[in-house]
Amino acid sequence: QHYAVRVGDGRPPPAWMEGSELGAHLRRARAQGLDEIEHGYGTPWGYQPLRETVVRLLGERAIQVHARQVLLTQGANHALDLIVRHLLEPGDKVLVDSPGYYPLFGKLRLAKASMLGVPRLADGPDLDVLQAHLRTHRPKVFFTQSLAHNPTGGSISLPKAHKLLQLATEYDCLVVEDDPFADLLPPSAPRLAALDQLERVIYVSSFSKTLSAGLRVGYIAGATQRITALCDLKMVTVVATSDFV
């Protein structure tokens, strides 16, 4: 513990990094009160002040959470990848919007999951087809984009959101709600996560549509136990997300 260079750490000592160009930027940040930023890997949960900000953002959308229910990710695509890895085994049946977000379909194919399409109508998923799939195939998860749906542009109605959650409960199906345009939409829009309060819904969003897609900053919100498991998986796969970003 007393050596200046601890070889087992696998990284240079923080004191050496203070003289670097990045160190100069960090000194300016600390002068502004951002003293939590360090030269280490950081926690796999992600930068704590940003997670606390996300908690407040979600509160504005009527989604009540605490910081241990929020996990930072490298954008919404990384969030979806973690969820797919955590929840699914080869051959598992999953529901997806049809048409839907093609990068998600690629991730599900990599996981060797079996996709069942739920047609997208003007006011949300076709609930008759959804119920038929749930009754016949008993899928584990429904991946859906409730608001500003890609590619149709439609948003779910409040009655349909309510009925969707009733069906998910009846047939014991989790719902992953991808909400990448959240900051461009009214906070009062009918989000499944707000109606469900993250009991059965896992909520995904990012800052790609507002700040910059190049930052690669997103997040997952959900029940504490699920988010803890996803945090463990994140640590195994990518260690942590960047506190600097």
XYZ file of N, CA and C in Angstrom:
735
model
N 0.807 -1.228 0.000
C 0.000 0.000 0.000
C 0.835 1.271 0.000
N 2.078 1.187 0.503
C 2.861 2.408 0.658
C 3.727 2.730 -0.556
N 3.770 1.840 -1.561
C 4.598 2.126 -2.731
C 3.918 3.163 -3.630
N 4.737 4.014 -4.244
C 4.196 5.022 -5.164
C 3.595 4.374 -6.409
N 4.258 3.311 -6.895
C 3.758 2.587 -8.065
C 3.298 1.209 -7.610
N 2.000 0.958 -7.736
C 1.431 -0.332 -7.351
C 1.160 -1.117 -8.627
N 2.084 -2.046 -8.922
C 2.032 -2.749 -10.195
C 0.708 -3.511 -10.356
N 0.202 -4.016 -9.264
C -1.038 -4.787 -9.328
C -2.243 -3.979 -9.761
N -2.166 -2.657 -9.679
C -3.290 -1.824 -10.102
C -3.476 -1.821 -11.618
N -2.410 -2.062 -12.346
C -2.514 -2.081 -13.794
C -2.706 -0.712 -14.419
N -2.360 0.330 -13.709
C -2.466 1.683 -14.260
C -1.473 2.577 -13.540
N -1.089 3.709 -14.158
C -0.136 4.610 -13.516
C -0.729 5.222 -12.247
N 0.120 5.627 -11.323
C -0.373 6.275 -10.110
C -1.093 7.577 -10.446
N -2.162 7.935 -9.725
C -2.872 9.190 -9.990
C -1.949 10.411 -9.979
N -0.916 10.406 -9.120
C -0.016 11.562 -9.039
C 0.702 11.807 -10.356
N 1.011 10.721 -11.084
C 1.680 10.882 -12.368
C 0.745 11.527 -13.398
N -0.557 11.226 -13.275
C -1.523 11.710 -14.257
C -1.864 13.183 -14.063
N -1.609 13.701 -12.865
C -1.960 15.097 -12.595
C -1.180 16.073 -13.470
N 0.008 15.683 -13.905
C 0.811 16.561 -14.750
C 0.456 16.486 -16.222
N -0.485 15.621 -16.594
C -0.852 15.457 -18.000
C -1.821 16.555 -18.428
N -2.073 16.618 -19.725
C -3.042 17.597 -20.239
C -4.425 17.341 -19.649
N -4.796 16.071 -19.557
C -6.089 15.745 -18.961
C -6.137 16.180 -17.498
N -5.007 16.006 -16.796
C -4.945 16.440 -15.408
C -5.233 17.923 -15.251
N -4.770 18.730 -16.210
C -5.032 20.173 -16.152
C -6.523 20.458 -16.269
N -7.203 19.730 -17.147
C -8.656 19.903 -17.269
C -9.366 19.480 -15.987
N -8.890 18.404 -15.380
C -9.515 17.935 -14.144
C -9.326 18.943 -13.012
N -8.173 19.589 -12.971
C -7.963 20.596 -11.931
C -8.966 21.738 -12.080
N -9.256 22.107 -13.313
C -10.259 23.152 -13.528
C -11.639 22.668 -13.095
N -11.925 21.404 -13.377
C -13.222 20.854 -12.973
C -13.354 20.823 -11.451
N -12.258 20.443 -10.778
C -12.304 20.397 -9.311
C -12.499 21.791 -8.733
N -11.921 22.779 -9.413
C -12.089 24.161 -8.952
C -13.552 24.589 -9.015
N -14.331 23.912 -9.853
C -15.759 24.202 -9.962
C -16.588 23.292 -9.060
N -15.924 22.527 -8.217
C -16.635 21.674 -7.271
C -16.871 20.256 -7.725
N -16.322 19.854 -8.889
C -16.516 18.496 -9.394
C -15.375 17.592 -8.935
N -15.224 17.478 -7.624
C -14.061 16.766 -7.089
C -14.226 15.253 -7.112
N -15.374 14.753 -7.613
C -15.558 13.301 -7.659
C -14.808 12.672 -8.822
N -14.374 13.478 -9.812
C -13.712 12.913 -10.988
C -12.270 12.569 -10.645
N -11.893 11.298 -10.920
C -10.547 10.839 -10.614
C -9.965 10.149 -11.842
N -8.731 9.655 -11.710
C -8.051 9.020 -12.833
C -8.301 7.516 -12.901
N -9.037 6.977 -11.951
C -9.269 5.540 -11.944
C -10.378 5.122 -12.899
N -10.779 3.849 -12.792
C -11.826 3.337 -13.664
C -13.197 3.881 -13.288
N -13.366 4.289 -12.042
C -14.689 4.687 -11.590
C -15.547 3.481 -11.257
N -16.729 3.722 -10.754
C -17.632 2.632 -10.396
C -18.398 2.155 -11.623
N -18.690 0.856 -11.722
C -19.495 0.384 -12.855
C -20.905 0.967 -12.872
N -21.378 1.489 -11.758
C -22.699 2.126 -11.744
C -22.718 3.373 -12.620
N -21.570 4.035 -12.766
C -21.504 5.278 -13.535
C -21.383 6.484 -12.610
N -21.063 7.609 -13.202
C -20.772 8.846 -12.484
C -21.962 9.256 -11.600
N -21.728 9.273 -10.282
C -22.813 9.460 -9.322
C -23.608 10.758 -9.529
N -22.966 11.917 -9.711
C -23.771 13.137 -9.904
C -24.692 13.068 -11.121
N -24.254 12.400 -12.196
C -25.118 12.265 -13.363
C -26.283 11.329 -13.062
N -26.022 10.253 -12.326
C -27.113 9.348 -11.952
C -28.146 10.074 -11.094
N -27.694 10.946 -10.217
C -28.630 11.722 -9.403
C -29.432 12.695 -10.262
N -28.792 13.240 -11.305
C -29.515 14.099 -12.241
C -30.579 13.302 -12.995
N -30.225 12.076 -13.400
C -31.189 11.216 -14.086
C -32.377 10.906 -13.176
N -32.119 10.694 -11.898
C -33.212 10.469 -10.944
C -34.197 11.646 -10.987
N -33.669 12.872 -11.023
C -34.542 14.054 -11.077
C -35.276 14.129 -12.422
N -34.578 13.821 -13.514
C -35.222 13.808 -14.825
C -36.389 12.817 -14.853
N -36.158 11.634 -14.322
C -37.215 10.622 -14.313
C -38.377 11.049 -13.429
N -38.068 11.732 -12.328
C -39.133 12.257 -11.475
C -40.050 13.202 -12.227
N -39.481 14.013 -13.125
C -40.293 14.911 -13.956
C -41.199 14.128 -14.895
N -40.801 12.904 -15.234
C -41.627 12.042 -16.096
C -42.530 11.122 -15.264
N -42.658 11.411 -13.967
C -43.507 10.646 -13.046
C -42.998 9.231 -12.823
N -41.697 9.011 -13.017
C -41.062 7.728 -12.726
C -40.226 7.925 -11.470
N -40.662 7.369 -10.364
C -40.026 7.607 -9.075
C -38.957 6.545 -8.815
N -37.711 6.967 -8.731
C -36.592 6.043 -8.534
C -35.593 6.644 -7.559
N -34.671 5.812 -7.091
C -33.501 6.288 -6.364
C -32.258 5.908 -7.168
N -31.098 6.409 -6.761
C -29.888 6.294 -7.578
C -29.493 4.841 -7.844
N -29.778 3.911 -6.930
C -29.415 2.510 -7.130
C -30.348 1.813 -8.114
N -31.309 2.553 -8.640
C -32.163 2.012 -9.697
C -31.764 2.550 -11.072
N -30.638 3.257 -11.124
C -30.171 3.861 -12.380
C -28.751 3.383 -12.668
N -28.558 2.850 -13.866
C -27.242 2.389 -14.309
C -26.879 3.148 -15.584
N -25.708 3.794 -15.592
C -25.267 4.504 -16.790
C -24.681 3.510 -17.790
N -24.891 3.801 -19.076
C -24.423 2.929 -20.150
C -23.788 3.771 -21.258
N -23.174 3.089 -22.200
C -22.583 3.775 -23.355
C -23.652 3.907 -24.450
N -24.657 4.711 -24.156
C -25.758 4.909 -25.075
C -26.854 3.871 -24.889
N -27.994 4.107 -25.559
C -29.135 3.202 -25.435
C -28.847 1.833 -26.049
N -28.007 1.780 -27.103
C -27.700 0.487 -27.704
C -26.940 -0.419 -26.742
N -26.009 0.154 -25.986
C -25.316 -0.624 -24.960
C -26.299 -1.097 -23.899
N -27.243 -0.239 -23.534
C -28.258 -0.616 -22.548
C -29.064 -1.819 -23.042
N -29.501 -1.773 -24.295
C -30.271 -2.886 -24.849
C -29.431 -4.161 -24.909
N -28.156 -4.024 -25.252
C -27.267 -5.186 -25.312
C -27.137 -5.852 -23.941
N -26.952 -5.051 -22.893
C -26.860 -5.606 -21.542
C -28.142 -6.345 -21.163
N -29.278 -5.751 -21.489
C -30.558 -6.361 -21.132
C -30.753 -7.674 -21.866
N -30.422 -7.694 -23.157
C -30.540 -8.928 -23.941
C -29.643 -10.017 -23.352
N -28.395 -9.670 -23.059
C -27.455 -10.655 -22.490
C -27.957 -11.196 -21.155
N -28.523 -10.305 -20.343
C -28.946 -10.694 -18.988
C -30.211 -11.549 -18.991
N -31.168 -11.216 -19.835
C -32.486 -11.842 -19.730
C -32.661 -13.088 -20.578
N -31.917 -13.206 -21.690
C -32.280 -14.209 -22.688
C -31.257 -15.322 -22.836
N -31.789 -16.506 -23.111
C -30.998 -17.679 -23.475
C -31.337 -18.039 -24.926
N -30.435 -18.763 -25.619
C -30.753 -19.170 -26.994
C -32.085 -19.909 -27.063
N -32.897 -19.524 -28.037
C -34.202 -20.158 -28.220
C -35.350 -19.468 -27.504
N -35.055 -18.544 -26.591
C -36.133 -17.828 -25.901
C -36.949 -17.012 -26.890
N -38.242 -16.954 -26.654
C -39.134 -16.165 -27.493
C -39.291 -14.759 -26.914
N -39.202 -13.754 -27.795
C -39.358 -12.366 -27.384
C -40.280 -11.645 -28.358
N -40.972 -10.644 -27.865
C -41.842 -9.818 -28.691
C -41.116 -8.537 -29.077
N -41.343 -8.090 -30.304
C -40.749 -6.837 -30.793
C -41.787 -6.078 -31.609
N -41.629 -4.762 -31.674
C -42.459 -3.948 -32.563
C -42.194 -4.340 -34.010
N -43.265 -4.340 -34.832
C -43.125 -4.628 -36.258
C -43.906 -3.586 -37.061
N -43.196 -2.680 -37.787
C -41.739 -2.588 -37.911
C -41.116 -2.065 -36.621
N -39.798 -2.183 -36.538
C -39.139 -1.772 -35.309
C -37.699 -1.356 -35.528
N -36.969 -1.304 -34.426
C -35.609 -0.766 -34.406
C -34.627 -1.863 -34.809
N -34.085 -1.773 -36.044
C -33.315 -2.893 -36.595
C -32.046 -3.242 -35.808
N -31.317 -2.276 -35.178
C -30.159 -2.719 -34.380
C -30.540 -3.662 -33.234
N -31.741 -3.456 -32.661
C -32.216 -4.383 -31.626
C -32.386 -5.780 -32.207
N -32.948 -5.853 -33.429
C -33.138 -7.166 -34.049
C -31.791 -7.867 -34.234
N -30.758 -7.111 -34.595
C -29.427 -7.696 -34.735
C -28.913 -8.266 -33.416
N -29.133 -7.548 -32.335
C -28.699 -8.039 -31.019
C -29.448 -9.316 -30.638
N -30.732 -9.365 -30.942
C -31.529 -10.547 -30.603
C -31.104 -11.751 -31.438
N -30.720 -11.497 -32.688
C -30.211 -12.609 -33.519
C -28.887 -13.131 -32.961
N -28.017 -12.217 -32.530
C -26.762 -12.650 -31.922
C -27.015 -13.523 -30.697
N -28.065 -13.191 -29.938
C -28.409 -13.963 -28.738
C -29.166 -15.239 -29.072
N -29.459 -15.451 -30.384
C -30.199 -16.624 -30.860
C -31.604 -16.705 -30.256
N -32.186 -15.518 -30.030
C -33.570 -15.457 -29.564
C -34.518 -15.569 -30.747
N -35.750 -15.989 -30.479
C -36.775 -16.128 -31.509
C -37.727 -14.944 -31.411
N -37.749 -14.108 -32.468
C -38.538 -12.873 -32.429
C -39.950 -13.090 -32.963
N -40.913 -12.490 -32.260
C -42.307 -12.496 -32.678
C -42.745 -11.046 -32.855
N -43.171 -10.680 -34.063
C -43.526 -9.296 -34.333
C -44.923 -8.944 -33.865
N -45.051 -7.764 -33.261
C -46.345 -7.204 -32.880
C -46.579 -5.982 -33.768
N -47.560 -6.021 -34.676
C -47.767 -4.897 -35.593
C -47.973 -3.584 -34.845
N -47.383 -2.539 -35.392
C -47.486 -1.224 -34.789
C -48.607 -0.445 -35.479
N -49.586 -0.006 -34.692
C -50.690 0.791 -35.194
C -50.458 2.257 -34.850
N -51.363 3.124 -35.256
C -51.186 4.559 -35.038
C -51.127 4.913 -33.555
N -51.841 4.131 -32.712
C -51.889 4.446 -31.281
C -51.141 3.435 -30.421
N -50.205 2.700 -31.046
C -49.399 1.756 -30.277
C -49.488 0.342 -30.818
N -48.993 -0.649 -30.072
C -48.992 -2.036 -30.539
C -50.408 -2.571 -30.739
N -50.544 -3.514 -31.669
C -51.806 -4.220 -31.877
C -51.996 -5.194 -30.708
N -52.901 -4.856 -29.806
C -53.033 -5.642 -28.578
C -53.663 -7.011 -28.810
N -54.455 -7.162 -29.870
C -55.013 -8.485 -30.163
C -53.892 -9.454 -30.550
N -52.983 -9.005 -31.412
C -51.843 -9.851 -31.784
C -50.939 -10.074 -30.578
N -50.726 -9.023 -29.790
C -49.902 -9.150 -28.584
C -50.451 -10.224 -27.661
N -51.759 -10.181 -27.403
C -52.362 -11.170 -26.502
C -52.269 -12.576 -27.076
N -52.468 -12.706 -28.385
C -52.368 -14.034 -29.005
C -50.961 -14.604 -28.856
N -49.946 -13.774 -29.071
C -48.559 -14.227 -28.892
C -48.295 -14.604 -27.436
N -48.772 -13.783 -26.529
C -48.557 -14.059 -25.102
C -49.209 -15.383 -24.702
N -50.417 -15.613 -25.190
C -51.149 -16.832 -24.831
C -50.497 -18.073 -25.439
N -50.059 -17.951 -26.677
C -49.558 -19.126 -27.404
C -48.094 -19.422 -27.102
N -47.253 -18.375 -27.029
C -45.805 -18.587 -26.992
C -45.157 -18.288 -25.629
N -45.862 -17.594 -24.760
C -45.329 -17.241 -23.434
C -43.927 -16.621 -23.524
N -43.764 -15.538 -24.277
C -42.441 -14.906 -24.405
C -41.977 -14.304 -23.085
N -40.669 -14.191 -22.949
C -40.092 -13.626 -21.726
C -40.223 -12.109 -21.664
N -40.021 -11.451 -22.823
C -39.866 -9.995 -22.845
C -40.562 -9.413 -24.074
N -41.081 -8.195 -23.905
C -41.560 -7.397 -25.028
C -40.700 -6.142 -25.101
N -39.932 -6.018 -26.192
C -39.132 -4.817 -26.433
C -39.976 -3.852 -27.260
N -40.211 -2.659 -26.735
C -41.062 -1.720 -27.452
C -40.591 -0.284 -27.275
N -40.932 0.547 -28.243
C -40.654 1.978 -28.181
C -42.014 2.671 -28.146
N -42.437 3.055 -26.953
C -43.794 3.557 -26.760
C -44.035 4.879 -27.467
N -43.075 5.805 -27.344
C -43.256 7.180 -27.801
C -42.319 7.498 -28.964
N -42.805 8.301 -29.922
C -42.003 8.682 -31.094
C -41.348 7.442 -31.705
N -42.176 6.443 -31.951
C -41.714 5.128 -32.385
C -40.896 5.212 -33.676
N -39.803 4.472 -33.700
C -38.944 4.350 -34.869
C -39.271 3.028 -35.577
N -39.785 3.001 -36.819
C -39.768 4.100 -37.788
C -41.112 4.781 -38.043
N -42.206 4.429 -37.363
C -43.523 4.950 -37.757
C -43.781 6.367 -37.242
N -43.111 6.746 -36.139
C -43.317 8.073 -35.567
C -44.505 8.176 -34.634
N -45.293 7.103 -34.484
C -46.472 7.134 -33.624
C -46.134 6.972 -32.152
N -47.117 7.297 -31.308
C -46.956 7.143 -29.849
C -48.156 6.398 -29.284
N -47.909 5.675 -28.220
C -48.943 4.868 -27.596
C -49.974 5.757 -26.900
N -51.241 5.323 -26.930
C -52.288 6.031 -26.204
C -52.315 5.545 -24.757
N -52.863 6.369 -23.882
C -52.922 6.003 -22.460
C -53.760 4.743 -22.223
N -54.966 4.610 -22.807
C -55.723 3.367 -22.598
C -54.965 2.125 -23.075
N -54.285 2.257 -24.214
C -53.553 1.105 -24.748
C -52.354 0.766 -23.855
N -51.679 1.778 -23.308
C -50.557 1.537 -22.391
C -51.041 0.789 -21.143
N -52.196 1.212 -20.631
C -52.763 0.559 -19.444
C -53.083 -0.912 -19.727
N -53.738 -1.173 -20.861
C -54.100 -2.547 -21.214
C -52.868 -3.397 -21.475
N -51.846 -2.819 -22.115
C -50.610 -3.554 -22.388
C -49.994 -4.068 -21.081
N -49.951 -3.211 -20.074
C -49.363 -3.619 -18.797
C -50.219 -4.678 -18.099
N -51.524 -4.608 -18.256
C -52.386 -5.649 -17.696
C -52.074 -7.003 -18.329
N -51.893 -7.006 -19.648
C -51.566 -8.250 -20.350
C -50.194 -8.770 -19.928
N -49.223 -7.872 -19.794
C -47.877 -8.293 -19.381
C -47.912 -8.939 -17.998
N -48.716 -8.387 -17.112
C -48.848 -8.963 -15.766
C -49.542 -10.320 -15.826
N -50.621 -10.402 -16.599
C -51.391 -11.647 -16.696
C -50.540 -12.795 -17.217
N -49.663 -12.498 -18.183
C -48.870 -13.555 -18.818
C -47.408 -13.545 -18.364
N -47.098 -12.804 -17.312
C -45.764 -12.781 -16.705
C -44.671 -12.482 -17.734
N -44.838 -11.356 -18.421
C -43.877 -10.933 -19.437
C -43.274 -9.597 -19.026
N -41.949 -9.492 -19.075
C -41.295 -8.215 -18.807
C -41.430 -7.298 -20.023
N -41.363 -5.997 -19.783
C -41.436 -5.016 -20.862
C -40.193 -4.140 -20.796
N -39.483 -4.036 -21.918
C -38.350 -3.119 -22.028
C -38.821 -1.932 -22.862
N -38.891 -0.762 -22.235
C -39.372 0.439 -22.907
C -38.180 1.300 -23.305
N -37.964 1.414 -24.615
C -36.872 2.232 -25.153
C -37.436 3.629 -25.439
N -36.866 4.648 -24.805
C -37.398 6.014 -24.892
C -36.279 6.995 -25.272
N -35.672 6.833 -26.452
C -34.496 7.646 -26.785
C -34.810 9.123 -27.024
N -36.081 9.446 -27.343
C -36.455 10.831 -27.620
C -37.070 11.516 -26.395
N -36.827 10.957 -25.217
C -37.511 11.427 -24.008
C -37.369 12.921 -23.777
N -36.180 13.471 -23.993
C -35.945 14.889 -23.698
C -36.599 15.816 -24.722
N -37.099 15.259 -25.826
C -37.769 16.057 -26.847
C -39.288 15.952 -26.748
N -39.785 15.158 -25.821
C -41.211 14.890 -25.675
C -41.728 15.455 -24.353
N -43.032 15.675 -24.238
C -43.573 16.176 -22.963
C -43.322 15.187 -21.824
N -42.955 15.675 -20.650
C -42.764 14.771 -19.510
C -44.034 13.985 -19.166
N -45.197 14.531 -19.499
C -46.470 13.894 -19.159
C -46.918 12.852 -20.176
N -46.134 12.613 -21.233
C -46.504 11.616 -22.237
C -46.680 10.252 -21.572
N -47.578 9.393 -22.104
C -47.924 8.129 -21.424
C -46.824 7.071 -21.507
N -45.906 7.120 -20.570
C -44.816 6.149 -20.539
C -45.231 4.923 -19.726
N -44.895 3.757 -20.231
C -45.183 2.517 -19.508
C -44.485 2.502 -18.156
N -43.260 3.027 -18.116
C -42.491 3.031 -16.869
C -43.173 3.867 -15.793
N -43.848 4.942 -16.186
C -44.552 5.782 -15.205
C -45.793 5.069 -14.681
N -46.523 4.387 -15.563
C -47.716 3.654 -15.127
C -47.355 2.467 -14.243
N -46.265 1.828 -14.545
C -45.843 0.598 -13.867
C -44.915 0.856 -12.689
N -44.244 2.031 -12.674
C -43.246 2.371 -11.650
C -42.145 1.324 -11.547
N -41.767 0.778 -12.720
C -40.587 -0.093 -12.871
C -40.703 -1.425 -12.120
N -41.904 -1.874 -11.890
C -42.073 -3.212 -11.313
C -41.846 -4.281 -12.385
N -42.471 -4.088 -13.551
C -42.353 -5.047 -14.651
C -41.645 -4.427 -15.855
N -41.515 -3.104 -15.849
C -40.917 -2.382 -16.970
C -39.460 -2.051 -16.663
N -38.582 -2.248 -17.652
C -37.202 -1.777 -17.616
C -37.122 -0.620 -18.622
N -36.635 0.514 -18.166
C -36.695 1.748 -18.948
C -35.307 2.105 -19.456
N -35.224 2.452 -20.744
C -33.954 2.778 -21.392
C -34.072 4.151 -22.054
N -33.057 4.990 -21.875
C -33.022 6.266 -22.584
C -31.574 6.713 -22.743
N -31.380 7.865 -23.406
C -30.030 8.361 -23.648
C -30.069 9.854 -23.907
N -28.880 10.422 -24.092
C -28.746 11.840 -24.413
C -28.307 12.038 -25.868
N -28.399 10.980 -26.670
C -27.912 11.029 -28.052
C -28.709 11.991 -28.921
N -29.998 12.157 -28.637
C -30.844 12.982 -29.493
C -30.798 14.461 -29.107
N -30.159 14.777 -27.984
C -30.134 16.170 -27.523
C -28.717 16.722 -27.430
N -27.834 16.079 -26.670
C -26.464 16.589 -26.512
C -25.594 16.188 -27.691
N -25.373 14.881 -27.847
C -24.603 14.381 -28.980
C -24.590 12.860 -28.953
N -24.817 12.259 -30.112
C -24.705 10.802 -30.205
C -23.273 10.351 -29.941
N -22.300 11.231 -30.249
C -20.894 10.879 -30.074
C -20.445 10.765 -28.633
N -21.223 11.298 -27.700
C -20.844 11.175 -26.287
C -21.018 9.747 -25.784
N -21.976 9.028 -26.362
C -22.289 7.653 -25.932
C -22.610 7.616 -24.445
N -23.647 8.321 -24.052
C -24.120 8.304 -22.668
C -25.609 7.973 -22.667
N -25.954 6.887 -22.008
C -27.340 6.483 -21.844
C -27.544 5.910 -20.458
N -28.723 5.362 -20.223
C -28.982 4.802 -18.892
C -30.134 3.808 -18.930
N -30.129 2.946 -17.922
C -31.212 1.990 -17.680
C -31.775 2.297 -16.301
N -33.097 2.272 -16.184
C -33.753 2.373 -14.879
C -34.675 1.171 -14.710
N -34.707 0.645 -13.490
C -35.547 -0.527 -13.244
C -35.575 -0.873 -11.774
N -36.179 -2.003 -11.478
C -36.208 -2.496 -10.105
C -34.777 -2.705 -9.603
N -34.552 -2.453 -8.331
C -33.197 -2.468 -7.767
C -32.462 -3.771 -8.054
N -33.116 -4.897 -7.866
C -32.461 -6.193 -8.060
C -32.037 -6.388 -9.516
N -32.891 -5.977 -10.445
C -32.548 -6.129 -11.864
C -31.380 -5.225 -12.238
N -31.395 -3.992 -11.749
C -30.325 -3.057 -12.092
C -28.999 -3.505 -11.478
N -29.033 -4.065 -10.283
C -27.808 -4.586 -9.663
C -27.213 -5.709 -10.509
N -28.065 -6.604 -11.002
C -27.586 -7.698 -11.862
C -27.007 -7.151 -13.164
N -27.642 -6.136 -13.744
C -27.121 -5.526 -14.966
C -25.799 -4.809 -14.711
N -25.658 -4.216 -13.524
C -24.396 -3.570 -13.163
C -23.262 -4.595 -13.086
N -23.546 -5.759 -12.513
C -22.533 -6.819 -12.455
C -22.117 -7.245 -13.864
N -23.096 -7.376 -14.755
C -22.797 -7.758 -16.128
C -21.992 -6.672 -16.837
N -22.334 -5.429 -16.595
C -21.577 -4.324 -17.179
C -20.125 -4.367 -16.714
N -19.899 -4.642 -15.437
C -18.538 -4.687 -14.900
C -17.729 -5.800 -15.578
N -18.364 -6.946 -15.827
C -17.676 -8.066 -16.464
C -17.357 -7.751 -17.932
N -18.237 -7.030 -18.607
C -18.074 -6.822 -20.054
C -17.292 -5.579 -20.418
N -17.564 -4.435 -19.783
C -16.871 -3.189 -20.160
C -16.235 -2.478 -18.978
N -16.256 -3.063 -17.795
C -15.696 -2.538 -16.551
C -16.501 -1.345 -16.037
N -16.503 -0.234 -16.784
C -17.198 0.963 -16.326
C -17.432 1.882 -17.522
N -18.294 2.867 -17.329
C -18.437 3.926 -18.308
C -17.583 5.111 -17.887
N -17.319 5.997 -18.824
C -16.342 7.059 -18.591
C -16.891 8.178 -17.719
N -16.262 8.400 -16.552
C -16.609 9.557 -15.736
C -16.264 10.846 -16.451
N -15.208 10.848 -17.249
C -14.805 12.056 -17.990
C -15.941 12.488 -18.941
N -16.499 11.519 -19.665
C -17.605 11.843 -20.581
C -18.811 12.313 -19.789
